[in-house]
């Protein structure tokens, strides 16, 4: 957003999120009105605007206060890490406490507020201020009875500030029917920001809205904000355009067989993974393993825990062979454990933003997000989670959310409050109760952009870690646990029997073949001997014939005459 | 511009008039103040006129917003009277002075 050239000059506030909403900051050289009810953070916002102006943008500023004195304010903002004393010494910030005590004041006749102008002008000139905060100028209405003069003078004051090119922030108390109690918005027409805090179900959520910003486009929604350890933080909808990059790099989940199910390499970097399941299905363990894997790759991981304390997680995960302590010590892992009821959902998300921004992890695990959405109305939950996932995607952070299904059975897929549509990968864990025991199964319900297994696997946790094993799927049944083991043993035995049967059959066959072969051999021998006999008989006959012929010839010869036809017949 | 109009005696009333330049209002305020003091506090007062345009830091130290502002420094507690002091009754009430009758 900051790359677009601004339509008019902006004075960046340096406040997370606010510059994004306003497209670069407050209108430079013009007054901005910040209003809200008591205690909603007007002074803090104004002060941070000034401090960041001084420290980040080299613009000195004057803080003119009408309610709090300088010492109190300095003490108050020290908790945000702002050292006003030091900035005052460096002549970057000047605090001026205007004290008005109504009881000491009497009015008679005409007057003006030139004293205030001189005072402010002197303060501005003495440090070359570019920014001015008036907090809250409405105190003057209580101090000065003649409102007609005051209004005229305030109008003159804002014009005077504008003429001097000062970027001013004026705070004002929220009115009943008007934006501010004394209608300051009449005079400050360039930019109006409303801060609001609402309490719903005993949880307070602070919100910010830019009501008006002349001459520039601005976000019009209500944005949750937080006054945290590093000051103000506004949570904008960061990606209305869904323009985050899509990485093709993969991040292993830490469970090899799970990676196998996800196209063999794990999930995409910067994608979001939802692990849902009912109580005790092993969601947290998958989360811990994911974190553990990231840390062992040398990447930073951030774990938001909403059920267990940091120490408890470390202890419990050790029981399944995941040791997170070294990573904590090395600073690769941060665990933020808090009760979800500590803040509203939005506040939590702002905190998560803050933590992610400062720690810059590669992997974020939130366990479980369903706790954050506890008893929340659905329409609130989805947009806020959308903001978070979009933010994390833009930062190319791979995220794993776990989610508890309170129900079970057929509505399992529906019970994810529409969150699942935001997720790229959805793993479903289920308890399978059968045969007197409870086992865990896991399957990939969806995984965008990758071939993934459609198989149900059994999820096994032991003191050596977590792993997946194939379930027994056959005979129209899915078996897990001991039933699976029993079935497998049973199958192995049956297999053995079958094998032996085969062997026996083969042996039998071989025997039979041998017998037949022997028979063939015998027949052949018989045939051969028969053939030999026939040949012998033929040869004998031929010999006899030959002998007879010779005999008759010899007889004829002996008889000495030509052989008569009779002689032959006699032979 | 710092003008001192004082009586030699130890002044019971120490007054300071803050103005911003020689405007009609500041001149009127000074004239009104002088008249009121002469009438009701003859010999007991001291007036210091401070022009904020000259040493501007005095506006902050004196906690002055409006001009003209008359500040009663003595007797304690301090009082502030805003305006050109045209209403004598209110000035007297503001300074907590008993009016001298027929003055």
XYZ file of C-alpha atoms in Angstrom:
674
model
C 0.000 0.000 0.000
C 2.812 2.361 0.841
C 4.222 2.082 -2.673
C 1.325 3.965 -4.225
C 2.094 7.680 -4.501
C -0.108 9.510 -2.040
C -2.849 11.749 -3.356
C -1.998 14.310 -0.724
C 0.917 14.564 1.624
C 0.699 12.243 4.547
C 2.406 12.311 7.875
C 3.099 8.663 8.699
C 2.107 7.710 12.207
C 4.455 4.750 12.349
C 1.669 2.888 14.106
C 1.207 -0.661 12.948
C -1.821 -0.923 10.747
C -2.994 2.679 10.993
C -0.815 3.826 8.128
C -2.235 1.011 6.029
C -5.806 1.987 6.727
C -5.165 5.651 6.004
C -3.011 4.979 2.993
C 0.141 6.407 4.486
C -0.734 8.352 7.590
C -2.576 11.438 8.751
C -2.997 14.439 6.469
C 0.271 16.368 6.685
C -0.032 19.998 7.676
C -3.651 19.585 8.710
C -5.458 18.831 11.920
C -6.884 15.403 12.670
C -9.518 14.764 15.275
C -9.296 11.630 17.375
C -12.260 11.038 19.551
C -13.664 8.362 21.779
C -14.974 7.731 25.231
C -12.844 7.908 28.345
C -10.084 5.348 28.562
C -10.202 4.177 24.986
C -6.675 5.222 24.142
C -6.918 8.672 22.606
C -3.971 10.033 24.525
C -1.884 6.950 23.812
C -2.563 7.167 20.103
C -1.750 10.873 20.047
C 1.413 10.331 22.053
C 2.592 7.487 19.873
C 2.012 9.637 16.810
C 4.308 12.213 18.341
C 6.959 9.837 19.633
C 7.199 7.896 16.383
C 7.264 11.158 14.489
C 10.239 12.201 16.571
C 12.098 8.891 16.602
C 11.285 7.430 13.186
C 10.557 10.374 10.927
C 12.690 13.113 12.432
C 9.741 15.401 13.082
C 9.818 17.117 16.472
C 6.512 17.500 18.218
C 4.741 19.477 20.908
C 2.368 17.752 23.258
C 0.059 20.247 24.847
C -2.020 18.637 27.531
C -4.944 20.064 29.359
C -5.859 17.265 31.739
C -2.834 15.277 32.753
C 0.397 16.845 33.887
C 3.726 16.129 32.260
C 5.035 13.872 35.020
C 1.957 11.648 34.971
C 1.984 11.380 31.218
C 5.686 10.583 31.134
C 5.123 7.822 33.643
C 2.132 6.489 31.743
C 3.836 6.181 28.405
C 7.023 4.765 29.878
C 5.137 1.478 30.106
C 5.032 1.484 26.314
C 8.762 1.966 26.134
C 8.650 5.668 25.319
C 11.225 7.717 27.160
C 9.815 11.220 27.051
C 12.494 12.657 29.309
C 15.178 11.632 26.890
C 13.258 12.916 23.895
C 12.666 16.180 25.713
C 16.396 16.507 26.359
C 17.070 15.890 22.694
C 14.579 18.636 21.917
C 12.485 16.256 19.885
C 9.451 16.455 22.100
C 8.155 19.274 24.237
C 5.510 18.672 26.840
C 3.407 21.585 27.917
C 0.831 21.230 30.602
C -1.912 23.828 30.442
C -3.548 24.091 33.776
C -7.014 25.555 34.010
C -8.771 25.738 37.290
C -12.348 26.853 36.844
C -12.703 27.928 40.465
C -9.807 30.352 40.155
C -11.176 32.016 37.086
C -13.434 35.003 36.821
C -14.553 36.534 33.571
C -15.287 40.118 32.850
C -15.502 41.645 29.426
C -13.856 40.795 26.187
C -10.834 38.541 25.865
C -9.217 36.149 23.453
C -6.895 33.171 23.695
C -3.855 34.894 22.346
C -1.986 33.643 25.379
C -2.517 30.073 24.191
C -1.394 30.979 20.698
C 1.737 32.656 21.994
C 2.445 29.747 24.246
C 1.940 27.144 21.527
C 3.772 29.244 18.989
C 6.717 29.568 21.325
C 6.732 25.832 22.012
C 6.630 25.045 18.297
C 9.395 27.482 17.472
C 11.670 26.401 20.281
C 12.073 22.866 18.889
C 11.017 23.402 15.296
C 7.985 21.195 15.746
C 6.189 19.701 12.782
C 3.612 17.883 14.845
C 1.344 19.101 17.603
C -1.021 17.272 19.879
C -3.746 19.033 21.835
C -5.025 16.650 24.489
C -7.834 17.364 25.064
C -8.700 20.839 24.051
C -12.225 20.251 25.304
C -11.027 20.785 28.829
C -11.117 24.452 27.895
C -14.890 24.293 27.672
C -15.028 23.346 31.301
C -12.482 25.982 32.268
C -13.748 28.929 30.304
C -17.365 29.891 30.757
C -17.695 31.952 27.613
C -18.121 29.302 24.938
C -18.809 31.793 22.188
C -15.311 33.233 22.570
C -13.822 29.775 22.953
C -15.402 28.443 19.788
C -14.274 31.435 17.775
C -10.779 31.058 19.169
C -10.613 27.312 18.488
C -11.636 27.918 14.911
C -8.860 30.478 14.695
C -6.443 28.059 16.375
C -6.997 25.250 13.889
C -6.687 27.629 10.982
C -3.520 29.027 12.527
C -2.053 25.526 12.880
C -2.939 24.789 9.277
C -1.325 28.030 8.101
C 1.839 27.067 9.898
C 1.821 23.677 8.187
C 1.583 21.775 11.436
C 0.241 18.233 11.439
C -1.976 18.379 14.457
C -3.829 15.755 16.420
C -6.705 17.010 18.509
C -8.362 14.651 20.884
C -11.957 14.926 21.943
C -14.392 13.197 24.191
C -17.202 11.295 22.544
C -20.531 13.096 22.674
C -24.066 11.852 23.132
C -25.355 12.552 19.666
C -22.363 14.278 18.135
C -18.946 12.860 17.406
C -17.416 14.951 20.175
C -19.106 16.448 23.181
C -18.460 20.029 22.127
C -18.719 19.512 18.404
C -15.037 19.903 17.614
C -15.633 18.035 14.366
C -17.102 21.313 13.092
C -13.664 22.861 13.075
C -11.515 19.869 12.276
C -12.884 18.641 9.029
C -9.928 16.991 7.379
C -9.668 13.707 9.170
C -11.723 12.204 11.941
C -10.844 8.949 13.674
C -13.115 7.358 16.242
C -11.874 5.006 18.911
C -14.356 2.803 20.596
C -14.372 0.146 23.211
C -17.157 -2.307 23.541
C -17.792 -4.951 26.058
C -19.450 -8.093 24.926
C -19.727 -11.093 27.166
C -17.383 -9.503 29.689
C -14.651 -9.144 27.145
C -13.577 -5.728 26.041
C -12.613 -5.080 22.472
C -11.178 -1.825 21.228
C -11.939 -0.703 17.729
C -10.808 2.099 15.490
C -12.626 3.655 12.563
C -11.671 6.393 10.160
C -14.928 8.292 9.834
C -13.710 10.880 7.480
C -10.575 11.593 5.545
C -10.824 14.381 3.061
C -9.190 13.898 -0.291
C -8.033 10.343 0.148
C -9.352 6.829 0.037
C -9.321 5.078 3.364
C -10.488 1.882 4.945
C -13.985 2.421 6.259
C -14.380 -0.618 8.430
C -13.955 -0.916 12.125
C -10.553 -2.289 12.921
C -9.700 -3.888 16.229
C -6.694 -2.421 17.957
C -4.600 -3.108 20.953
C -2.420 -1.056 23.222
C 0.334 -3.543 23.811
C 3.869 -3.547 25.052
C 5.093 -1.847 21.939
C 2.310 0.672 21.764
C -0.613 0.877 19.474
C -1.403 -1.846 17.024
C -4.261 -1.779 14.587
C -5.306 -4.898 12.761
C -6.157 -4.050 9.194
C -7.524 -6.344 6.564
C -4.210 -6.704 4.888
C -5.081 -8.448 1.697
C -8.339 -7.413 0.190
C -6.896 -8.453 -3.125
C -5.666 -11.905 -2.155
C -2.366 -11.061 -3.754
C -0.052 -13.120 -1.619
C 2.594 -15.175 -3.306
C 2.155 -18.889 -3.677
C 5.297 -20.769 -2.859
C 6.037 -24.125 -4.409
C 8.508 -24.960 -1.666
C 7.344 -27.612 0.739
C 7.505 -27.782 4.506
C 7.680 -31.220 6.088
C 5.241 -31.770 8.903
C 7.746 -33.677 10.992
C 5.792 -36.900 10.584
C 7.253 -38.752 7.662
C 4.258 -40.859 6.886
C 2.050 -37.781 6.988
C 4.291 -36.090 4.469
C 3.898 -39.181 2.361
C 0.161 -38.696 2.422
C 0.637 -35.113 1.314
C 2.229 -35.816 -2.002
C 5.367 -37.104 -0.336
C 6.798 -33.739 0.695
C 4.521 -32.113 3.233
C 2.580 -28.896 2.934
C 3.377 -25.807 0.884
C 5.378 -23.063 2.542
C 3.087 -20.251 3.554
C -0.015 -22.375 3.464
C -2.428 -22.968 6.277
C -3.199 -26.326 7.781
C -6.210 -27.162 9.881
C -6.023 -30.165 12.158
C -9.414 -30.881 13.558
C -10.704 -33.594 15.760
C -12.478 -34.207 18.986
C -10.833 -34.285 22.386
C -7.782 -36.463 22.748
C -7.290 -37.248 19.109
C -3.723 -35.957 19.103
C -4.109 -32.507 17.621
C -1.661 -30.864 19.973
C 0.873 -33.594 19.368
C 0.766 -32.982 15.657
C 1.172 -29.282 16.382
C 4.138 -29.934 18.661
C 5.745 -32.229 16.141
C 5.320 -29.577 13.482
C 7.024 -27.027 15.699
C 9.738 -29.486 16.636
C 10.449 -30.260 12.996
C 10.703 -26.580 12.132
C 13.146 -25.953 14.967
C 15.293 -28.897 14.006
C 15.568 -27.384 10.535
C 16.842 -24.256 12.281
C 13.691 -22.264 11.584
C 11.885 -20.146 14.125
C 8.542 -21.322 15.360
C 5.839 -19.616 17.353
C 3.322 -21.601 19.349
C 0.140 -20.010 20.659
C -1.316 -22.219 23.319
C -4.762 -21.609 24.699
C -5.135 -24.649 26.890
C -1.846 -25.405 28.547
C 0.962 -23.393 30.018
C 4.360 -23.378 28.430
C 5.877 -25.649 31.066
C 2.991 -28.069 30.833
C 3.359 -28.354 27.085
C 7.070 -29.035 27.377
C 6.466 -31.730 29.994
C 3.598 -33.385 28.163
C 5.305 -33.422 24.809
C 8.379 -34.972 26.337
C 6.220 -37.985 27.207
C 5.739 -38.689 23.539
C 9.377 -38.147 22.682
C 9.194 -34.522 21.602
C 11.616 -32.341 23.523
C 10.843 -28.687 23.021
C 13.009 -27.318 25.781
C 16.265 -27.034 23.797
C 14.469 -25.002 21.168
C 13.068 -22.678 23.792
C 16.540 -22.201 25.216
C 18.048 -21.603 21.812
C 15.422 -18.973 21.108
C 14.100 -20.829 18.111
C 10.785 -21.443 19.764
C 8.450 -19.076 21.537
C 5.376 -20.277 23.345
C 2.654 -17.747 24.023
C 0.271 -19.344 26.428
C -2.812 -17.482 27.553
C -6.401 -18.088 28.381
C -8.637 -17.285 25.446
C -10.975 -15.388 27.717
C -8.212 -12.930 28.483
C -9.175 -10.896 25.449
C -11.725 -10.855 22.747
C -10.987 -12.669 19.547
C -9.844 -9.526 17.815
C -7.505 -8.632 20.614
C -6.010 -12.083 20.418
C -5.456 -11.690 16.746
C -3.834 -8.311 17.256
C -1.571 -9.899 19.842
C -0.736 -12.685 17.450
C 0.080 -10.077 14.829
C 2.354 -8.326 17.271
C 4.109 -11.499 18.285
C 4.568 -12.609 14.691
C 5.867 -9.215 13.651
C 8.446 -9.076 16.369
C 9.566 -12.720 16.320
C 9.325 -13.319 12.564
C 8.817 -17.078 12.699
C 8.711 -19.445 9.735
C 6.062 -21.567 11.348
C 3.105 -20.632 13.526
C 0.931 -23.054 15.442
C -2.253 -22.007 17.212
C -3.618 -24.634 19.529
C -6.560 -24.575 19.393
C -8.314 -21.803 17.500
C -11.664 -23.223 18.454
C -11.055 -21.897 21.954
C -10.712 -18.400 20.627
C -14.041 -18.652 18.971
C -15.646 -20.022 22.072
C -19.244 -18.950 22.197
C -18.763 -16.418 19.504
C -21.180 -15.563 16.840
C -20.100 -17.000 13.565
C -20.173 -13.840 11.428
C -17.535 -12.248 13.659
C -15.208 -15.170 13.654
C -14.644 -15.777 10.004
C -13.514 -12.310 8.926
C -11.105 -12.011 11.803
C -9.577 -15.400 11.162
C -9.461 -14.511 7.507
C -7.406 -11.470 8.398
C -5.023 -13.565 10.380
C -4.535 -16.262 7.757
C -4.113 -13.657 5.047
C -1.566 -11.830 7.124
C 0.391 -15.005 7.805
C 0.235 -16.007 4.161
C 1.593 -12.672 3.117
C 4.498 -13.196 5.439
C 5.009 -16.641 3.900
C 4.523 -18.236 7.273
C 3.323 -21.794 7.337
C 0.512 -22.067 9.815
C -1.029 -24.958 11.627
C -4.282 -24.435 13.456
C -5.841 -27.079 15.544
C -9.536 -27.068 16.119
C -11.625 -28.972 18.568
C -14.810 -30.581 17.373
C -17.195 -30.570 20.234
C -19.690 -32.773 18.510
C -18.773 -35.686 16.406
C -20.199 -38.037 13.925
C -21.781 -36.813 10.760
C -21.590 -33.104 11.462
C -17.854 -33.167 11.916
C -17.144 -31.506 8.631
C -19.750 -28.830 9.264
C -18.644 -27.927 12.740
C -15.656 -25.891 11.644
C -17.513 -22.577 11.593
C -16.603 -22.002 7.994
C -12.956 -21.829 8.902
C -12.053 -24.831 6.852
C -12.683 -22.954 3.628
C -9.840 -20.623 4.571
C -7.450 -23.494 5.015
C -5.316 -25.053 2.340
C -4.896 -28.394 3.998
C -7.312 -30.045 6.350
C -6.366 -33.081 8.374
C -9.107 -34.812 10.234
C -8.355 -36.826 13.325
C -10.901 -39.281 14.586
C -11.345 -41.591 17.449
C -12.405 -45.046 16.454
C -13.931 -47.015 19.255
C -14.085 -50.694 18.554
C -13.316 -53.931 20.204
C -13.048 -52.403 23.651
C -10.475 -49.789 22.821
C -10.112 -46.373 21.338
C -7.747 -45.649 18.510
C -6.863 -42.613 16.528
C -7.141 -42.330 12.815
C -6.092 -39.546 10.545
C -6.886 -38.661 7.010
C -6.378 -35.808 4.631
C -9.735 -34.243 3.976
C -8.328 -31.782 1.522
C -5.014 -30.396 0.435
C -5.057 -27.723 -2.185
C -2.692 -27.980 -5.086
C -1.124 -31.351 -4.426
C -1.861 -34.990 -4.948
C -2.754 -36.384 -1.586
C -3.617 -39.741 -0.226
C -7.223 -40.717 0.227
C -6.262 -43.356 2.761
C -7.149 -43.487 6.401
C -4.095 -44.047 8.556
C -3.787 -44.926 12.157
C -2.129 -42.295 14.271
C 0.068 -43.817 16.925
C 1.670 -41.985 19.815
C 4.354 -43.645 21.856
C 7.282 -42.534 23.951
C 9.303 -42.602 20.784
C 7.162 -40.037 19.128
C 4.227 -39.953 16.824
C 3.836 -41.937 13.670
C 1.293 -43.165 11.241
C 0.684 -46.780 10.359
C -1.527 -48.318 7.735
C -4.871 -49.395 9.003
C -6.287 -52.780 8.135
C -8.708 -52.132 5.350
C -10.366 -55.241 3.979
C -13.444 -57.376 4.329
C -15.385 -54.096 4.099
C -13.972 -52.988 7.427
C -11.343 -50.640 8.759
C -9.500 -51.948 11.765
C -7.146 -50.170 14.084
C -5.219 -50.869 17.239
C -5.160 -54.390 18.607
C -7.972 -55.342 16.297
C -5.691 -54.414 13.455
C -2.802 -56.301 14.989
C -5.029 -59.343 15.661
C -6.420 -59.212 12.190
C -2.941 -58.931 10.784
C -1.792 -61.955 12.838
C -4.830 -63.837 11.767
C -4.099 -63.006 8.194
C -0.505 -63.979 8.582
C -1.552 -67.393 9.932
C -4.074 -67.879 7.189
C -1.417 -66.912 4.759
C 0.952 -69.471 6.169
C -1.625 -72.222 5.807
C -2.295 -71.185 2.280
C 1.361 -71.201 1.488
C 1.772 -74.712 2.845
C -1.237 -75.830 0.894
C 0.333 -74.462 -2.213
C 3.543 -76.226 -1.539
C 1.730 -79.462 -0.957
C -0.212 -79.095 -4.168
C 2.902 -78.345 -6.097
C 4.632 -81.387 -4.660
C 1.689 -83.526 -5.507
C 1.709 -82.197 -9.009
C 5.367 -82.839 -9.359
C 4.870 -86.420 -8.207
C 2.091 -86.941 -10.636
C 4.132 -85.556 -13.428
C 6.930 -87.925 -12.574
C 4.547 -90.919 -12.604
C 3.219 -89.930 -15.964
C 6.691 -89.478 -17.253
C 7.589 -92.966 -16.048
C 4.544 -94.334 -17.745
C 5.507 -92.617 -20.921
C 8.948 -94.103 -20.689
C 7.556 -97.592 -20.139
C 5.256 -97.314 -23.101
C 8.069 -96.059 -25.196
C 10.145 -99.034 -24.215
C 7.278 -101.328 -25.027
C 6.808 -99.675 -28.385
C 10.454 -100.004 -29.105
C 10.566 -103.684 -28.209
C 7.516 -104.334 -30.331
C 9.089 -102.553 -33.212
C 12.236 -104.621 -32.736
C 10.228 -107.838 -32.769
C 8.473 -106.858 -35.922
C 11.765 -106.053 -37.563
C 13.176 -109.351 -36.401
C 10.259 -111.269 -37.866
C 10.540 -109.395 -41.112
C 14.238 -110.074 -41.312
C 13.710 -113.768 -40.556
C 11.127 -114.083 -43.251
C 13.280 -112.278 -45.741
C 16.118 -114.596 -44.881
C 13.977 -117.685 -45.267
C 12.745 -116.465 -48.583
C 16.199 -115.759 -49.725
C 17.380 -119.195 -48.618
C 14.481 -120.899 -50.360
C 15.276 -119.123 -53.556
C 18.855 -120.071 -53.363
C 17.887 -123.663 -52.635
C 15.647 -123.840 -55.599
C 18.263 -122.332 -57.774
C 20.736 -124.810 -56.502
C 18.309 -127.652 -57.074
C 17.671 -126.498 -60.531
C 21.273 -126.370 -61.169
C 21.763 -129.721 -59.750
C 18.988 -131.040 -61.860
C 20.849 -129.570 -64.774
C 18.251 -128.391 -66.962
C 16.449 -125.263 -67.535
C 14.175 -124.722 -64.841
C 10.713 -125.794 -65.639
C 7.687 -124.204 -64.450
C 6.831 -127.228 -62.453
C 10.094 -127.431 -60.709
C 9.509 -124.173 -59.077
C 6.234 -125.107 -57.769
C 7.703 -128.105 -56.104
C 10.363 -126.260 -54.218
C 7.161 45.211 27.938
C 6.998 45.072 31.661
C 5.518 48.038 33.337
C 5.451 48.561 37.010
C 2.975 50.822 38.629
C 3.536 50.683 42.296
C 3.130 52.444 45.518
C 6.204 52.644 47.732
C 4.552 51.018 50.681
C 4.559 47.244 51.036
C 1.728 46.323 48.679
C -0.994 44.098 50.089
C -2.252 43.449 46.588
C 0.245 42.263 44.059
C -1.403 42.215 40.667
C -0.114 41.139 37.310
C -1.782 41.982 34.055
C -0.906 39.788 31.115
C -1.502 41.288 27.695
C -0.412 40.529 24.163
C 0.746 43.684 22.523
C -0.886 47.105 22.631
C -4.338 46.000 21.568
C -7.576 47.845 22.279
C -8.470 45.166 24.774
C -5.213 45.365 26.644
C -5.295 49.130 26.806
C -8.886 49.016 28.040
C -7.988 46.414 30.624
C -5.089 48.461 31.950
C -7.199 51.618 32.132
C -10.011 49.774 33.898
C -7.645 48.136 36.341
C -5.897 51.366 37.179
C -9.212 53.064 37.833
C -10.541 50.264 40.022
C -7.339 50.059 42.054
C -7.152 53.792 42.614
C -10.752 53.786 43.748
C -10.716 50.806 46.045
C -7.109 49.941 46.859
C -5.389 53.299 46.980
C -1.897 52.842 48.369
C -2.162 49.090 48.803
C -1.476 47.698 45.394
C 1.193 47.075 42.864
C 0.498 46.364 39.181
C 2.914 44.599 36.876
C 2.018 44.514 33.223
C 3.510 41.695 31.214
C 3.427 41.629 27.450
C 3.533 38.003 26.370
C 4.714 38.845 22.883
C 8.111 39.878 24.211
C 9.292 36.975 26.375
C 6.836 34.337 25.153
C 7.889 31.673 27.652
C 6.087 33.639 30.367
C 2.780 32.430 28.967
C 3.705 28.900 29.951
C 5.197 29.717 33.320
C 2.234 31.860 34.288
C -0.288 29.333 32.917
C -1.832 32.021 30.783
C -4.206 31.198 27.951
C -6.486 34.173 27.623
C -5.467 37.769 27.268
C -5.925 40.036 28.927
C -5.604 38.080 32.151
C -5.303 39.720 35.508
C -3.593 37.586 38.099
C -3.803 38.312 41.789
C -0.521 37.031 43.143
C -1.000 38.405 46.624
C -2.807 37.912 48.821
C -2.974 34.164 48.478
C -4.672 32.196 47.030
C -4.036 33.249 43.478
C -6.884 34.368 41.313
C -7.312 34.882 37.593
C -9.637 37.344 35.956
C -10.065 37.133 32.216
C -11.202 39.934 29.988
C -10.890 43.674 29.648
C -12.078 44.192 33.255
C -14.995 46.330 32.094
C -17.330 45.031 34.771
C -16.118 46.615 37.971
C -18.315 44.519 40.255
C -16.994 41.321 38.891
C -13.422 42.499 39.085
C -13.883 43.351 42.717
C -15.547 40.010 43.356
C -12.766 38.262 41.514
C -10.075 40.051 43.516
C -12.081 39.592 46.679
C -12.025 43.289 47.535
C -14.577 45.073 49.633
C -15.744 48.040 47.569
C -15.123 51.461 49.086
C -18.468 53.152 49.261
C -18.948 56.400 47.392
C -15.530 56.091 45.751
